[in-house]
Amino acid sequence: MFKWAGDAHAYDRNDQPYIEMVTSPNNPDGELRGHVVNKANGMLVHDLAYYWPQYMAITEPADNNVMLFTISKCTGHAGSRIVQDLNVAKRMVKFLEISTIGVSKEAQLRSINILEMISTNSCPSNYSEFTHSG
């Protein structure tokens, strides 16, 4: 479906659609990053795995079209991801089904259990607000 084109700083295919992965804050240096390629045919995916108040000062809410968050950094459950947009989540699952054997049931059940625990036991109403205040 997609082809890896290498470093975004060297991307020069002006007429081709692209997807740029933006990791911010970056691991391991914690640098806040923005997109590099600024072309009309592109889509930005913001990987915000470390965008949690226990790892950095959050001065404003993240507000990007496609944002990936992970439960693993704030709860210690590696490999679990949260996707804000349902349509993007469905496309990600379809991609995993095509490129691998699929999302394991164990990972799905683990994520459901983690989210249920967080939403009912760990905080008053909003986990992000709760972690930011603490």
C-alpha positions as a LaTeX table, in Angstrom:
\begin{tabular}{lrrr}
\hline
Residue & $x$ (\AA) & $y$ (\AA) & $z$ (\AA) \\
\hline
Met1 & 0.00 & 0.00 & 0.00 \\
Phe2 & 2.87 & 2.39 & 0.82 \\
Lys3 & 6.58 & 2.59 & 0.15 \\
Trp4 & 9.16 & 3.87 & 2.62 \\
Ala5 & 10.84 & 6.90 & 1.03 \\
Gly6 & 13.50 & 7.49 & 3.67 \\
Asp7 & 14.40 & 10.60 & 5.62 \\
Ala8 & 11.77 & 13.35 & 5.44 \\
His9 & 14.55 & 15.96 & 5.14 \\
Ala10 & 15.55 & 14.40 & 1.80 \\
Tyr11 & 12.02 & 13.93 & 0.41 \\
Asp12 & 11.78 & 15.58 & $-3.01$ \\
Arg13 & 8.82 & 14.00 & $-4.81$ \\
Asn14 & 6.69 & 17.12 & $-5.14$ \\
Asp15 & 3.88 & 15.50 & $-7.11$ \\
Gln16 & 3.57 & 12.28 & $-5.09$ \\
Pro17 & 1.26 & 11.80 & $-2.10$ \\
Tyr18 & 3.03 & 11.00 & 1.15 \\
Ile19 & 2.54 & 10.23 & 4.83 \\
Glu20 & 4.96 & 11.84 & 7.26 \\
Met21 & 5.36 & 10.42 & 10.76 \\
Val22 & 6.06 & 13.16 & 13.31 \\
Thr23 & 7.38 & 11.92 & 16.66 \\
Ser24 & 7.06 & 14.61 & 19.30 \\
Pro25 & 8.49 & 14.68 & 21.80 \\
Asn26 & 11.12 & 12.52 & 20.23 \\
Asn27 & 12.62 & 9.53 & 22.01 \\
Pro28 & 15.29 & 9.46 & 23.43 \\
Asp29 & 16.19 & 13.17 & 23.39 \\
Gly30 & 12.75 & 14.64 & 24.23 \\
Glu31 & 13.01 & 17.20 & 21.43 \\
Leu32 & 9.69 & 18.71 & 20.36 \\
Arg33 & 9.41 & 18.23 & 16.63 \\
Gly34 & 7.15 & 19.41 & 13.86 \\
His35 & 6.64 & 18.25 & 10.31 \\
Val36 & 9.47 & 18.56 & 7.79 \\
Val37 & 7.85 & 18.00 & 4.40 \\
Asn38 & 5.46 & 20.78 & 3.50 \\
Lys39 & 3.79 & 19.66 & 0.27 \\
Ala40 & 0.16 & 19.75 & $-0.84$ \\
Asn41 & $-0.36$ & 15.99 & $-1.26$ \\
Gly42 & 0.68 & 14.94 & 2.22 \\
Met43 & $-0.80$ & 13.57 & 5.40 \\
Leu44 & 0.78 & 14.04 & 8.80 \\
Val45 & 0.59 & 11.37 & 11.49 \\
His46 & 1.66 & 12.63 & 14.92 \\
Asp47 & 3.05 & 9.92 & 17.19 \\
Leu48 & 2.56 & 11.40 & 20.65 \\
Ala49 & 3.74 & 8.42 & 22.71 \\
Tyr50 & 5.60 & 10.70 & 25.12 \\
Tyr51 & 3.09 & 13.55 & 25.06 \\
Trp52 & 2.04 & 12.98 & 28.67 \\
Pro53 & 2.38 & 15.44 & 31.55 \\
Gln54 & 4.54 & 13.07 & 33.56 \\
Tyr55 & 7.19 & 13.23 & 30.79 \\
Met56 & 7.05 & 16.86 & 29.67 \\
Ala57 & 5.41 & 20.19 & 30.35 \\
Ile58 & 2.19 & 20.25 & 28.34 \\
Thr59 & 1.34 & 23.86 & 27.63 \\
Glu60 & $-1.61$ & 23.24 & 25.30 \\
Pro61 & $-3.73$ & 20.30 & 24.12 \\
Ala62 & $-2.51$ & 18.44 & 21.04 \\
Asp63 & $-4.75$ & 19.29 & 18.10 \\
Asn64 & $-3.68$ & 17.48 & 14.94 \\
Asn65 & $-5.78$ & 15.60 & 12.38 \\
Val66 & $-4.19$ & 12.20 & 13.06 \\
Met67 & $-2.67$ & 11.59 & 16.50 \\
Leu68 & $-1.40$ & 8.33 & 17.95 \\
Phe69 & $-1.17$ & 7.97 & 21.71 \\
Thr70 & 0.05 & 4.98 & 23.65 \\
Ile71 & $-1.10$ & 3.58 & 26.94 \\
Ser72 & 2.29 & 1.98 & 27.52 \\
Lys73 & 4.14 & 5.12 & 28.57 \\
Cys74 & 1.69 & 6.10 & 31.31 \\
Thr75 & 0.66 & 2.63 & 32.52 \\
Gly76 & 3.60 & 0.42 & 31.54 \\
His77 & 1.70 & $-1.63$ & 28.93 \\
Ala78 & 4.00 & $-1.69$ & 25.92 \\
Gly79 & 2.53 & $-2.10$ & 22.46 \\
Ser80 & $-0.94$ & $-0.67$ & 23.14 \\
Arg81 & $-2.04$ & 2.32 & 21.08 \\
Ile82 & $-4.95$ & 4.78 & 21.25 \\
Val83 & $-6.21$ & 6.36 & 18.03 \\
Gln84 & $-8.60$ & 9.29 & 18.26 \\
Asp85 & $-10.36$ & 8.95 & 14.88 \\
Leu86 & $-12.52$ & 5.82 & 14.39 \\
Asn87 & $-12.02$ & 5.79 & 10.60 \\
Val88 & $-8.24$ & 5.97 & 11.00 \\
Ala89 & $-8.40$ & 3.18 & 13.59 \\
Lys90 & $-10.35$ & 0.96 & 11.17 \\
Arg91 & $-7.83$ & 1.62 & 8.40 \\
Met92 & $-4.96$ & 0.81 & 10.79 \\
Val93 & $-6.60$ & $-2.49$ & 11.75 \\
Lys94 & $-7.11$ & $-3.30$ & 8.05 \\
Phe95 & $-3.45$ & $-2.54$ & 7.36 \\
Leu96 & $-2.40$ & $-4.83$ & 10.22 \\
Glu97 & $-4.66$ & $-7.57$ & 8.87 \\
Ile98 & $-3.08$ & $-7.26$ & 5.42 \\
Ser99 & 0.55 & $-6.90$ & 6.52 \\
Thr100 & 0.53 & $-9.29$ & 9.51 \\
Ile101 & $-1.71$ & $-11.95$ & 10.93 \\
Gly102 & $-3.81$ & $-9.25$ & 12.56 \\
Val103 & $-4.22$ & $-7.61$ & 15.93 \\
Ser104 & $-4.03$ & $-10.32$ & 18.55 \\
Lys105 & $-7.10$ & $-10.88$ & 20.69 \\
Glu106 & $-4.87$ & $-10.71$ & 23.76 \\
Ala107 & $-3.73$ & $-7.20$ & 22.81 \\
Gln108 & $-7.33$ & $-6.12$ & 22.15 \\
Leu109 & $-8.57$ & $-7.51$ & 25.48 \\
Arg110 & $-5.60$ & $-6.05$ & 27.34 \\
Ser111 & $-6.31$ & $-2.59$ & 25.89 \\
Ile112 & $-10.00$ & $-2.81$ & 26.74 \\
Asn113 & $-9.19$ & $-3.83$ & 30.32 \\
Ile114 & $-6.63$ & $-1.04$ & 30.73 \\
Leu115 & $-9.02$ & 1.60 & 29.38 \\
Glu116 & $-11.90$ & 0.34 & 31.56 \\
Met117 & $-9.67$ & 0.40 & 34.65 \\
Ile118 & $-8.41$ & 3.89 & 33.90 \\
Ser119 & $-11.86$ & 5.28 & 33.14 \\
Thr120 & $-13.57$ & 3.80 & 36.21 \\
Asn121 & $-10.99$ & 3.54 & 38.99 \\
Ser122 & $-7.94$ & 5.70 & 38.47 \\
Cys123 & $-9.24$ & 9.21 & 38.04 \\
Pro124 & $-12.26$ & 11.42 & 38.63 \\
Ser125 & $-13.35$ & 11.89 & 35.01 \\
Asn126 & $-10.60$ & 12.56 & 32.50 \\
Tyr127 & $-7.33$ & 10.63 & 32.65 \\
Ser128 & $-5.37$ & 13.24 & 30.72 \\
Glu129 & $-6.55$ & 16.03 & 33.03 \\
Phe130 & $-5.90$ & 13.80 & 36.05 \\
Thr131 & $-2.28$ & 13.07 & 35.06 \\
His132 & $-1.71$ & 16.73 & 34.21 \\
Ser133 & $-2.83$ & 17.84 & 37.67 \\
Gly134 & $-0.82$ & 15.31 & 39.57 \\
\hline
\end{tabular}
